[in-house]
mmCIF file of C-alpha atoms in Angstrom:
data_model
loop_
_atom_site.group_PDB
_atom_site.id
_atom_site.type_symbol
_atom_site.label_atom_id
_atom_site.label_comp_id
_atom_site.label_asym_id
_atom_site.label_seq_id
_atom_site.Cartn_x
_atom_site.Cartn_y
_atom_site.Cartn_z
ATOM 1 C CA MET T 23 -0.245 0.045 -0.434
ATOM 2 C CA THR T 24 0.817 3.357 -0.539
ATOM 3 C CA ASN T 25 1.908 5.963 1.997
ATOM 4 C CA GLN T 26 0.233 9.479 1.156
ATOM 5 C CA ASN T 27 1.634 12.776 2.021
ATOM 6 C CA VAL T 28 0.695 16.095 3.113
ATOM 7 C CA ILE T 29 2.943 19.564 2.993
ATOM 8 C CA ILE T 30 2.194 21.814 4.703
ATOM 9 C CA SER T 31 3.548 25.325 4.728
ATOM 10 C CA ASP T 32 2.624 28.704 6.858
ATOM 11 C CA PRO T 33 2.671 31.942 4.120
ATOM 12 C CA ARG T 34 4.200 34.209 7.370
ATOM 13 C CA SER T 35 7.592 32.302 7.504
ATOM 14 C CA GLY T 36 7.535 31.369 3.447
ATOM 15 C CA PHE T 37 7.661 27.372 1.864
ATOM 16 C CA ASP T 38 8.030 24.658 4.077
ATOM 17 C CA SER T 39 9.983 22.066 2.046
ATOM 18 C CA SER T 40 9.559 19.053 4.731
ATOM 19 C CA LEU T 41 7.107 16.166 4.098
ATOM 20 C CA LEU T 42 5.262 14.838 6.571
ATOM 21 C CA SER T 43 4.751 10.701 5.702
ATOM 22 C CA PHE T 44 1.613 9.412 7.319
ATOM 23 C CA SER T 45 2.036 5.373 7.572
ATOM 24 C CA PRO T 46 -1.671 3.495 5.572
ATOM 25 C CA ALA T 47 -4.478 2.956 7.546
ATOM 26 C CA VAL T 48 -7.772 0.980 6.482
ATOM 27 C CA PRO T 49 -10.769 3.536 5.071
ATOM 28 C CA GLY T 50 -13.051 6.231 7.523
ATOM 29 C CA PRO T 51 -14.299 10.286 7.541
ATOM 30 C CA LEU T 52 -11.977 12.661 5.045
ATOM 31 C CA PRO T 53 -8.773 13.233 7.160
ATOM 32 C CA GLN T 54 -8.971 17.037 8.285
ATOM 33 C CA PRO T 55 -6.236 19.335 5.950
ATOM 34 C CA GLY T 56 -3.033 18.390 6.798
ATOM 35 C CA ARG T 57 -3.726 14.623 6.953
ATOM 36 C CA PHE T 58 -4.519 11.955 4.327
ATOM 37 C CA ILE T 59 -5.504 8.468 5.406
ATOM 38 C CA ALA T 60 -4.493 5.771 2.496
ATOM 39 C CA VAL T 61 -6.858 3.413 1.551
ATOM 40 C CA PRO T 62 -6.279 0.676 -2.501
ATOM 41 C CA ALA T 63 -6.916 2.230 -4.922
ATOM 42 C CA LYS T 64 -10.519 2.115 -6.453
ATOM 43 C CA LYS T 65 -11.612 -0.168 -9.141
ATOM 44 C CA SER T 66 -13.447 1.254 -12.201
ATOM 45 C CA PHE T 67 -15.515 0.282 -14.982
ATOM 46 C CA LYS T 68 -12.068 3.234 -16.719
ATOM 47 C CA ASN T 69 -9.048 0.556 -15.412
ATOM 48 C CA ILE T 70 -7.154 -0.916 -18.784
ATOM 49 C CA GLU T 71 -5.576 -3.480 -16.942
ATOM 50 C CA SER T 72 -4.837 -6.685 -19.332
ATOM 51 C CA THR T 73 -2.272 -6.451 -21.647
ATOM 52 C CA ASP T 74 -4.757 -9.003 -24.161
ATOM 53 C CA ALA T 75 -5.653 -8.009 -27.406
ATOM 54 C CA THR T 76 -9.093 -7.653 -26.238
ATOM 55 C CA ARG T 77 -8.219 -5.123 -23.445
ATOM 56 C CA ILE T 78 -6.951 -3.052 -26.523
ATOM 57 C CA THR T 79 -10.014 -3.104 -28.242
ATOM 58 C CA ALA T 80 -11.764 -2.351 -25.633
ATOM 59 C CA LEU T 81 -9.837 0.866 -25.297
ATOM 60 C CA LEU T 82 -10.496 1.833 -28.459
ATOM 61 C CA ASP T 83 -14.423 1.935 -28.197
ATOM 62 C CA SER T 84 -13.531 3.293 -25.202
ATOM 63 C CA MET T 85 -11.147 5.877 -27.418
ATOM 64 C CA ARG T 86 -13.982 6.480 -30.096
ATOM 65 C CA ALA T 87 -17.036 6.813 -27.122
ATOM 66 C CA SER T 88 -15.361 10.128 -26.023
ATOM 67 C CA SER T 89 -16.084 11.246 -30.252
ATOM 68 C CA PRO T 90 -18.498 10.506 -30.835
ATOM 69 C CA THR T 91 -20.099 11.966 -34.612
ATOM 70 C CA ARG T 92 -22.817 13.489 -34.864
ATOM 71 C CA ARG T 93 -26.650 11.524 -35.501
ATOM 72 C CA SER T 94 -29.798 13.011 -37.235
ATOM 73 C CA SER T 95 -31.083 12.268 -34.048
ATOM 74 C CA GLU T 96 -29.031 14.034 -31.240
ATOM 75 C CA THR T 97 -31.634 16.990 -31.390
ATOM 76 C CA GLU T 98 -34.214 14.697 -30.124
ATOM 77 C CA ASN T 99 -31.978 12.662 -27.870
ATOM 78 C CA LEU T 100 -30.710 16.472 -26.036
ATOM 79 C CA LYS T 101 -34.299 17.912 -25.793
ATOM 80 C CA SER T 102 -35.030 14.251 -23.793
ATOM 81 C CA TRP T 103 -32.032 14.554 -22.333
ATOM 82 C CA ILE T 104 -32.342 18.474 -20.819
ATOM 83 C CA VAL T 105 -35.239 17.341 -18.559
ATOM 84 C CA HIS T 106 -33.835 15.110 -15.956
ATOM 85 C CA HIS T 107 -30.262 17.610 -16.294
ATOM 86 C CA PRO T 108 -31.785 21.573 -17.108
ATOM 87 C CA SER T 109 -29.573 24.165 -17.808
ATOM 88 C CA ALA T 110 -28.235 25.626 -14.436
ATOM 89 C CA LEU T 111 -29.440 29.541 -16.784
ATOM 90 C CA ASN T 112 -32.747 28.241 -16.878
ATOM 91 C CA MET T 113 -33.016 26.755 -13.601
ATOM 92 C CA PHE T 114 -30.500 29.408 -11.606
ATOM 93 C CA ASP T 115 -33.738 30.882 -9.183
ATOM 94 C CA GLU T 116 -33.791 27.588 -8.390
ATOM 95 C CA ILE T 117 -30.536 27.319 -7.409
ATOM 96 C CA ILE T 118 -30.265 30.194 -6.058
ATOM 97 C CA ASN T 119 -33.268 29.650 -3.453
ATOM 98 C CA SER T 120 -31.053 26.061 -2.713
ATOM 99 C CA SER T 121 -28.512 28.663 -1.284
ATOM 100 C CA LYS T 122 -30.853 30.260 1.598
ATOM 101 C CA GLY T 123 -28.289 30.483 4.811
ATOM 102 C CA LYS T 124 -25.397 28.459 2.959
ATOM 103 C CA GLN T 125 -21.980 29.895 1.431
ATOM 104 C CA ILE T 126 -21.305 29.091 -1.747
ATOM 105 C CA VAL T 127 -18.203 27.668 -2.550
ATOM 106 C CA VAL T 128 -17.263 27.088 -6.621
ATOM 107 C CA PHE T 129 -15.182 25.085 -8.358
ATOM 108 C CA LEU T 130 -14.700 24.731 -12.109
ATOM 109 C CA ASP T 131 -13.270 22.543 -13.626
ATOM 110 C CA TYR T 132 -10.038 24.399 -16.624
ATOM 111 C CA ASP T 133 -10.962 22.140 -20.022
ATOM 112 C CA GLY T 134 -13.321 22.392 -22.461
ATOM 113 C CA THR T 135 -15.740 24.804 -18.968
ATOM 114 C CA LEU T 136 -12.809 27.867 -18.764
ATOM 115 C CA SER T 137 -11.695 27.868 -22.304
ATOM 116 C CA PRO T 138 -12.921 25.817 -25.694
ATOM 117 C CA ILE T 139 -11.344 21.963 -26.593
ATOM 118 C CA VAL T 140 -9.220 22.698 -28.968
ATOM 119 C CA ASP T 141 -6.408 20.604 -30.953
ATOM 120 C CA ASP T 142 -3.081 21.943 -29.422
ATOM 121 C CA PRO T 143 -3.713 21.576 -25.309
ATOM 122 C CA ASP T 144 -1.601 24.469 -25.482
ATOM 123 C CA LYS T 145 -2.857 26.733 -27.429
ATOM 124 C CA ALA T 146 -6.206 26.455 -24.073
ATOM 125 C CA PHE T 147 -6.473 30.044 -23.596
ATOM 126 C CA MET T 148 -9.319 31.131 -21.702
ATOM 127 C CA THR T 149 -10.987 34.619 -23.363
ATOM 128 C CA SER T 150 -10.074 37.562 -20.907
ATOM 129 C CA GLU T 151 -13.772 38.286 -20.368
ATOM 130 C CA MET T 152 -14.434 34.698 -18.161
ATOM 131 C CA ARG T 153 -11.089 35.204 -16.274
ATOM 132 C CA GLU T 154 -12.587 38.252 -15.561
ATOM 133 C CA ALA T 155 -16.284 36.574 -14.513
ATOM 134 C CA VAL T 156 -13.889 33.473 -12.139
ATOM 135 C CA LYS T 157 -12.371 36.584 -10.953
ATOM 136 C CA ASN T 158 -14.839 38.422 -9.929
ATOM 137 C CA THR T 159 -16.653 35.350 -8.575
ATOM 138 C CA SER T 160 -13.548 34.402 -6.255
ATOM 139 C CA LYS T 161 -14.003 38.097 -4.571
ATOM 140 C CA TYR T 162 -18.313 37.123 -3.316
ATOM 141 C CA PHE T 163 -16.940 33.179 -3.455
ATOM 142 C CA ALA T 164 -14.294 31.161 -1.968
ATOM 143 C CA THR T 165 -13.237 29.184 -6.070
ATOM 144 C CA ALA T 166 -11.242 26.670 -6.711
ATOM 145 C CA ILE T 167 -10.326 25.365 -9.483
ATOM 146 C CA VAL T 168 -9.792 21.782 -10.315
ATOM 147 C CA SER T 169 -8.150 20.322 -13.457
ATOM 148 C CA GLY T 170 -6.547 16.984 -15.299
ATOM 149 C CA ARG T 171 -3.156 19.375 -16.130
ATOM 150 C CA CYS T 172 -0.543 20.142 -14.244
ATOM 151 C CA ARG T 173 -1.715 23.161 -11.056
ATOM 152 C CA ALA T 174 1.867 25.624 -12.890
ATOM 153 C CA LYS T 175 -0.159 24.638 -15.971
ATOM 154 C CA VAL T 176 -2.905 25.619 -15.196
ATOM 155 C CA PHE T 177 -2.439 29.009 -12.681
ATOM 156 C CA ASN T 178 -0.410 30.412 -16.085
ATOM 157 C CA PHE T 179 -3.617 30.118 -18.149
ATOM 158 C CA VAL T 180 -5.612 31.256 -15.764
ATOM 159 C CA LYS T 181 -2.843 34.431 -14.385
ATOM 160 C CA LEU T 182 -5.332 34.791 -10.891
ATOM 161 C CA SER T 183 -3.882 34.650 -7.615
ATOM 162 C CA GLU T 184 -7.037 34.592 -5.355
ATOM 163 C CA LEU T 185 -7.772 31.182 -6.500
ATOM 164 C CA TYR T 186 -7.054 27.704 -5.426
ATOM 165 C CA TYR T 187 -5.440 25.535 -7.535
ATOM 166 C CA ALA T 188 -6.543 21.803 -7.885
ATOM 167 C CA GLY T 189 -3.664 20.625 -10.903
ATOM 168 C CA SER T 190 -2.986 16.691 -11.813
ATOM 169 C CA HIS T 191 -6.925 15.497 -10.939
ATOM 170 C CA GLY T 192 -6.645 16.758 -7.389
ATOM 171 C CA MET T 193 -3.533 14.897 -6.735
ATOM 172 C CA ASP T 194 -2.062 19.019 -6.189
ATOM 173 C CA ILE T 195 -3.892 21.127 -4.219
ATOM 174 C CA LYS T 196 -2.580 24.973 -3.671
ATOM 175 C CA ALA T 197 -4.215 28.194 -1.602
ATOM 176 C CA PRO T 198 -4.797 31.222 -2.711
ATOM 177 C CA VAL T 199 -1.614 33.305 -2.014
ATOM 178 C CA LYS T 200 -3.988 36.756 -1.693
ATOM 179 C CA GLY T 201 -6.587 37.697 -2.123
ATOM 180 C CA ARG T 202 -9.456 37.264 0.872
ATOM 181 C CA ASN T 203 -9.636 35.080 3.073
ATOM 182 C CA TYR T 204 -12.888 32.786 2.887
ATOM 183 C CA ARG T 205 -10.903 29.670 5.557
ATOM 184 C CA LYS T 206 -12.578 29.113 8.600
ATOM 185 C CA GLY T 207 -10.216 27.411 9.992
ATOM 186 C CA ASN T 208 -6.598 28.132 10.217
ATOM 187 C CA ASN T 209 -3.741 30.735 8.720
ATOM 188 C CA GLN T 210 -2.092 28.264 6.757
ATOM 189 C CA THR T 211 -1.531 27.675 3.275
ATOM 190 C CA VAL T 212 -2.612 23.779 1.861
ATOM 191 C CA LEU T 213 -0.354 22.209 0.187
ATOM 192 C CA CYS T 214 -1.410 18.392 -1.047
ATOM 193 C CA GLN T 215 0.190 15.954 -2.769
ATOM 194 C CA PRO T 216 -1.022 12.793 -1.891
ATOM 195 C CA ALA T 217 0.649 11.168 -5.451
ATOM 196 C CA ARG T 218 4.347 12.540 -3.952
ATOM 197 C CA GLU T 219 6.382 9.332 -3.690
ATOM 198 C CA PHE T 220 5.280 8.674 -8.163
ATOM 199 C CA LEU T 221 7.047 11.670 -9.045
ATOM 200 C CA PRO T 222 10.223 9.672 -9.685
ATOM 201 C CA MET T 223 8.330 6.766 -11.855
ATOM 202 C CA ILE T 224 5.506 9.897 -13.526
ATOM 203 C CA SER T 225 8.648 11.124 -14.809
ATOM 204 C CA GLU T 226 10.241 7.897 -15.924
ATOM 205 C CA VAL T 227 6.906 6.300 -18.146
ATOM 206 C CA TYR T 228 6.615 10.131 -19.375
ATOM 207 C CA LYS T 229 9.978 9.544 -21.114
ATOM 208 C CA SER T 230 9.414 5.683 -22.452
ATOM 209 C CA LEU T 231 5.874 6.718 -23.920
ATOM 210 C CA VAL T 232 7.245 10.610 -26.078
ATOM 211 C CA GLU T 233 9.885 7.739 -27.286
ATOM 212 C CA LYS T 234 7.307 5.099 -28.536
ATOM 213 C CA THR T 235 4.249 7.883 -29.442
ATOM 214 C CA LYS T 236 6.497 9.912 -31.801
ATOM 215 C CA SER T 237 6.099 8.118 -34.695
ATOM 216 C CA ILE T 238 2.690 8.962 -34.684
ATOM 217 C CA PRO T 239 1.973 11.937 -36.491
ATOM 218 C CA GLY T 240 -0.797 14.670 -34.060
ATOM 219 C CA ALA T 241 0.061 12.553 -30.440
ATOM 220 C CA LYS T 242 1.505 14.753 -28.555
ATOM 221 C CA VAL T 243 2.203 12.841 -24.260
ATOM 222 C CA GLU T 244 1.579 15.980 -21.442
ATOM 223 C CA ASN T 245 2.940 15.656 -18.329
ATOM 224 C CA ASN T 246 0.961 16.643 -15.418
ATOM 225 C CA LYS T 247 4.210 16.105 -13.250
ATOM 226 C CA PHE T 248 1.511 13.557 -10.892
ATOM 227 C CA CYS T 249 -0.142 11.356 -13.816
ATOM 228 C CA LEU T 250 0.347 11.572 -17.729
ATOM 229 C CA SER T 251 -1.582 12.856 -20.615
ATOM 230 C CA VAL T 252 -1.803 11.097 -23.904
ATOM 231 C CA HIS T 253 -3.292 13.366 -26.448
ATOM 232 C CA PHE T 254 -4.854 12.030 -29.511
ATOM 233 C CA ARG T 255 -6.537 14.938 -31.169
ATOM 234 C CA ARG T 256 -5.144 15.832 -33.720
ATOM 235 C CA VAL T 257 -4.534 11.922 -34.425
ATOM 236 C CA GLU T 258 -6.093 10.272 -37.236
ATOM 237 C CA GLU T 259 -8.423 7.323 -36.188
ATOM 238 C CA LYS T 260 -6.719 5.164 -37.851
ATOM 239 C CA ARG T 261 -3.799 5.030 -36.246
ATOM 240 C CA TRP T 262 -5.430 4.928 -32.738
ATOM 241 C CA THR T 263 -5.027 0.576 -32.690
ATOM 242 C CA GLU T 264 -1.437 1.321 -32.873
ATOM 243 C CA LEU T 265 -1.666 4.496 -30.441
ATOM 244 C CA ALA T 266 -3.487 2.813 -27.735
ATOM 245 C CA GLU T 267 -0.835 -0.601 -28.165
ATOM 246 C CA GLN T 268 2.045 1.845 -27.331
ATOM 247 C CA VAL T 269 0.351 3.304 -25.050
ATOM 248 C CA LYS T 270 -0.647 0.076 -24.059
ATOM 249 C CA SER T 271 3.169 -1.278 -24.063
ATOM 250 C CA VAL T 272 4.145 1.291 -21.677
ATOM 251 C CA THR T 273 2.501 1.460 -18.811
ATOM 252 C CA LYS T 274 2.187 -1.889 -18.571
ATOM 253 C CA GLU T 275 5.925 -2.501 -16.839
ATOM 254 C CA TYR T 276 4.740 -0.103 -14.120
ATOM 255 C CA PRO T 277 1.486 -1.644 -12.702
ATOM 256 C CA ARG T 278 1.548 1.118 -9.792
ATOM 257 C CA LEU T 279 0.032 3.370 -12.730
ATOM 258 C CA ARG T 280 -3.853 2.853 -13.942
ATOM 259 C CA LEU T 281 -4.864 4.108 -17.013
ATOM 260 C CA THR T 282 -8.084 5.819 -18.408
ATOM 261 C CA GLN T 283 -9.895 7.449 -20.692
ATOM 262 C CA GLY T 284 -11.317 11.279 -20.865
ATOM 263 C CA ARG T 285 -12.374 13.644 -23.638
ATOM 264 C CA LYS T 286 -9.620 12.379 -26.870
ATOM 265 C CA VAL T 287 -7.049 11.486 -24.503
ATOM 266 C CA LEU T 288 -5.083 8.799 -22.296
ATOM 267 C CA GLU T 289 -4.576 9.301 -18.365
ATOM 268 C CA ILE T 290 -2.291 7.819 -16.410
ATOM 269 C CA ARG T 291 -2.440 8.434 -12.635
ATOM 270 C CA PRO T 292 -0.987 6.916 -9.667
ATOM 271 C CA SER T 293 -2.924 4.153 -8.464
ATOM 272 C CA ILE T 294 -4.489 6.001 -5.114
ATOM 273 C CA LYS T 295 -7.504 6.525 -3.991
ATOM 274 C CA TRP T 296 -7.818 10.538 -4.844
ATOM 275 C CA ASP T 297 -9.912 11.949 -7.928
ATOM 276 C CA LYS T 298 -11.303 15.553 -8.251
ATOM 277 C CA GLY T 299 -13.719 13.644 -5.873
ATOM 278 C CA ASN T 300 -11.324 13.455 -3.461
ATOM 279 C CA ALA T 301 -10.022 17.291 -4.022
ATOM 280 C CA LEU T 302 -13.550 17.927 -3.792
ATOM 281 C CA GLU T 303 -13.850 16.944 0.219
ATOM 282 C CA PHE T 304 -10.544 17.789 0.662
ATOM 283 C CA LEU T 305 -10.913 21.950 0.273
ATOM 284 C CA LEU T 306 -14.585 21.740 1.985
ATOM 285 C CA GLU T 307 -12.981 20.506 5.065
ATOM 286 C CA SER T 308 -9.411 23.346 4.478
ATOM 287 C CA LEU T 309 -12.591 26.029 3.899
ATOM 288 C CA GLY T 310 -14.333 24.739 7.794
ATOM 289 C CA TYR T 311 -16.496 22.909 6.014
ATOM 290 C CA ALA T 312 -16.586 19.131 6.901
ATOM 291 C CA ASN T 313 -19.793 17.269 7.873
ATOM 292 C CA SER T 314 -21.931 20.981 7.177
ATOM 293 C CA ASN T 315 -24.688 21.812 6.364
ATOM 294 C CA ASP T 316 -24.345 25.689 6.534
ATOM 295 C CA VAL T 317 -22.130 25.169 3.040
ATOM 296 C CA LEU T 318 -23.703 24.597 -0.782
ATOM 297 C CA PRO T 319 -21.264 23.293 -3.547
ATOM 298 C CA ILE T 320 -21.112 24.196 -7.060
ATOM 299 C CA TYR T 321 -18.635 22.122 -9.259
ATOM 300 C CA ILE T 322 -18.885 23.564 -13.245
ATOM 301 C CA GLY T 323 -17.132 20.736 -15.470
ATOM 302 C CA ASP T 324 -18.200 19.250 -18.614
ATOM 303 C CA ASP T 325 -15.280 15.194 -18.589
ATOM 304 C CA ARG T 326 -15.595 11.597 -16.985
ATOM 305 C CA THR T 327 -12.388 12.598 -14.488
ATOM 306 C CA ASP T 328 -15.543 15.506 -13.416
ATOM 307 C CA GLU T 329 -18.034 13.015 -12.674
ATOM 308 C CA ASP T 330 -16.137 11.733 -9.281
ATOM 309 C CA ALA T 331 -16.910 15.761 -8.244
ATOM 310 C CA PHE T 332 -20.612 15.563 -9.448
ATOM 311 C CA LYS T 333 -21.098 11.915 -7.871
ATOM 312 C CA VAL T 334 -19.773 13.098 -4.327
ATOM 313 C CA LEU T 335 -21.675 16.241 -4.565
ATOM 314 C CA ARG T 336 -24.938 13.969 -4.555
ATOM 315 C CA ASP T 337 -23.960 11.087 -2.671
ATOM 316 C CA ARG T 338 -23.696 14.043 0.265
ATOM 317 C CA GLY T 339 -27.095 14.866 -1.634
ATOM 318 C CA GLN T 340 -25.956 18.773 -1.040
ATOM 319 C CA GLY T 341 -24.536 21.385 -3.488
ATOM 320 C CA PHE T 342 -25.324 20.882 -7.432
ATOM 321 C CA GLY T 343 -22.763 19.035 -11.153
ATOM 322 C CA ILE T 344 -23.311 21.365 -13.602
ATOM 323 C CA LEU T 345 -22.027 18.888 -16.442
ATOM 324 C CA VAL T 346 -21.466 21.564 -19.456
ATOM 325 C CA SER T 347 -21.517 19.654 -22.730
ATOM 326 C CA LYS T 348 -24.179 20.139 -25.839
ATOM 327 C CA SER T 349 -24.711 15.740 -25.889
ATOM 328 C CA PRO T 350 -26.286 13.835 -24.737
ATOM 329 C CA LYS T 351 -24.282 11.964 -21.383
ATOM 330 C CA GLU T 352 -24.675 9.608 -18.595
ATOM 331 C CA THR T 353 -24.165 11.731 -15.466
ATOM 332 C CA ASN T 354 -23.796 12.234 -12.305
ATOM 333 C CA ALA T 355 -24.706 16.320 -12.936
ATOM 334 C CA THR T 356 -28.482 17.863 -11.383
ATOM 335 C CA TYR T 357 -27.767 20.466 -14.209
ATOM 336 C CA SER T 358 -25.900 21.269 -17.867
ATOM 337 C CA LEU T 359 -25.059 24.141 -19.439
ATOM 338 C CA GLN T 360 -23.339 24.301 -23.132
ATOM 339 C CA GLU T 361 -20.276 25.688 -23.694
ATOM 340 C CA PRO T 362 -17.717 27.412 -22.072
ATOM 341 C CA LEU T 363 -19.859 31.221 -23.003
ATOM 342 C CA GLU T 364 -23.130 29.822 -21.076
ATOM 343 C CA VAL T 365 -20.640 29.016 -18.408
ATOM 344 C CA MET T 366 -19.193 32.707 -18.862
ATOM 345 C CA SER T 367 -23.068 33.569 -18.060
ATOM 346 C CA PHE T 368 -24.249 31.215 -14.854
ATOM 347 C CA LEU T 369 -21.051 32.749 -13.404
ATOM 348 C CA ASN T 370 -21.613 36.917 -13.614
ATOM 349 C CA ARG T 371 -25.077 36.033 -12.600
ATOM 350 C CA LEU T 372 -24.185 35.155 -8.645
ATOM 351 C CA VAL T 373 -21.893 37.556 -8.687
ATOM 352 C CA GLU T 374 -24.980 39.998 -10.470
ATOM 353 C CA TRP T 375 -26.941 37.720 -8.057
ATOM 354 C CA LYS T 376 -24.259 38.528 -4.943
ATOM 355 C CA GLN T 377 -23.619 41.827 -5.263
ATOM 356 C CA SER T 378 -27.971 42.462 -5.482
ATOM 357 C CA SER T 379 -28.112 40.649 -2.169
ATOM 358 C CA LEU T 380 -25.283 43.221 -0.857
ATOM 359 C CA GLN T 381 -26.725 46.792 -1.231
ATOM 360 C CA GLN T 382 -30.422 44.641 -0.612
ATOM 361 C CA LYS T 383 -28.823 44.169 2.919
ATOM 362 C CA TYR T 384 -27.063 47.548 3.394
ATOM 363 C CA GLN T 385 -29.916 49.624 2.697
ATOM 364 C CA LYS T 386 -32.454 48.133 5.192
ATOM 365 C CA LYS T 387 -29.444 49.082 8.062
#
């Protein structure tokens, strides 16, 4: 079983590079910020563990499923799907009514949520208008970016120091370095890195994948520090089998890593029980909302990996997941938005509502 690591730094003294390691323990409630309990990696239908032809076929099917072709019946299917996952913009008043007496906390994926999905992942830039919307949101609500990207890379895209950042699918979490302090707990800046011991292995696998996939035009391997992404958005579909085989030939040598599949991307991650859902819970606890009824988390994301966070909210019976998608998808989210432009509109409405509420409160005094 894998030991997990959490680093705590105090902004008054600067970053403390000392590493606190904790022994594995039995599964239990989410630990306090600054602690981590290791548990066996959960089994998932997305995990791909075999190297035989059947598993390669399953991987290809999964890759194709993430890139569906448009069908003539899609409009009708979408109408039916919207009934069960209505627009968060249309249901905005209902969401706000649910927030009475509670503090809203906003969680945002990056790619496909704050920025459009693009062929070159290095060019997934958010608009200045979106940045302003996120910045304004963080003035009134604790706001976190939860992404599969490397935390530093996401920060370079967003460029807002007021936010919480959870990179590498939540395996690298950092609190704001400036801005309003929303936390009800201590004044420490929390940095959680439960997969720190995997760093040498991830670096080694990255080099192997770059070498293995360099003969496949369009393939791009991205090092997200605690995980790896093999993007195939620009790879011709006839080369997907070859790409899948190359990736599997590398990962089969590393049983402590797991291969999962997202939106036009293959993800290689440490086999620990930690995902965006765990990151969401960790952040809520860091904010002082552990087992609290006075918080309303809102998580907005577009990919399979965001489903872990949606499921946490559904299981808690607290807060709302909002899926960003133009196509019907099986999801644990409650509401939907179709594209980043609608995400921006939703965030702007949140800000306008909060400003109006504060103004009304002020006028009554």
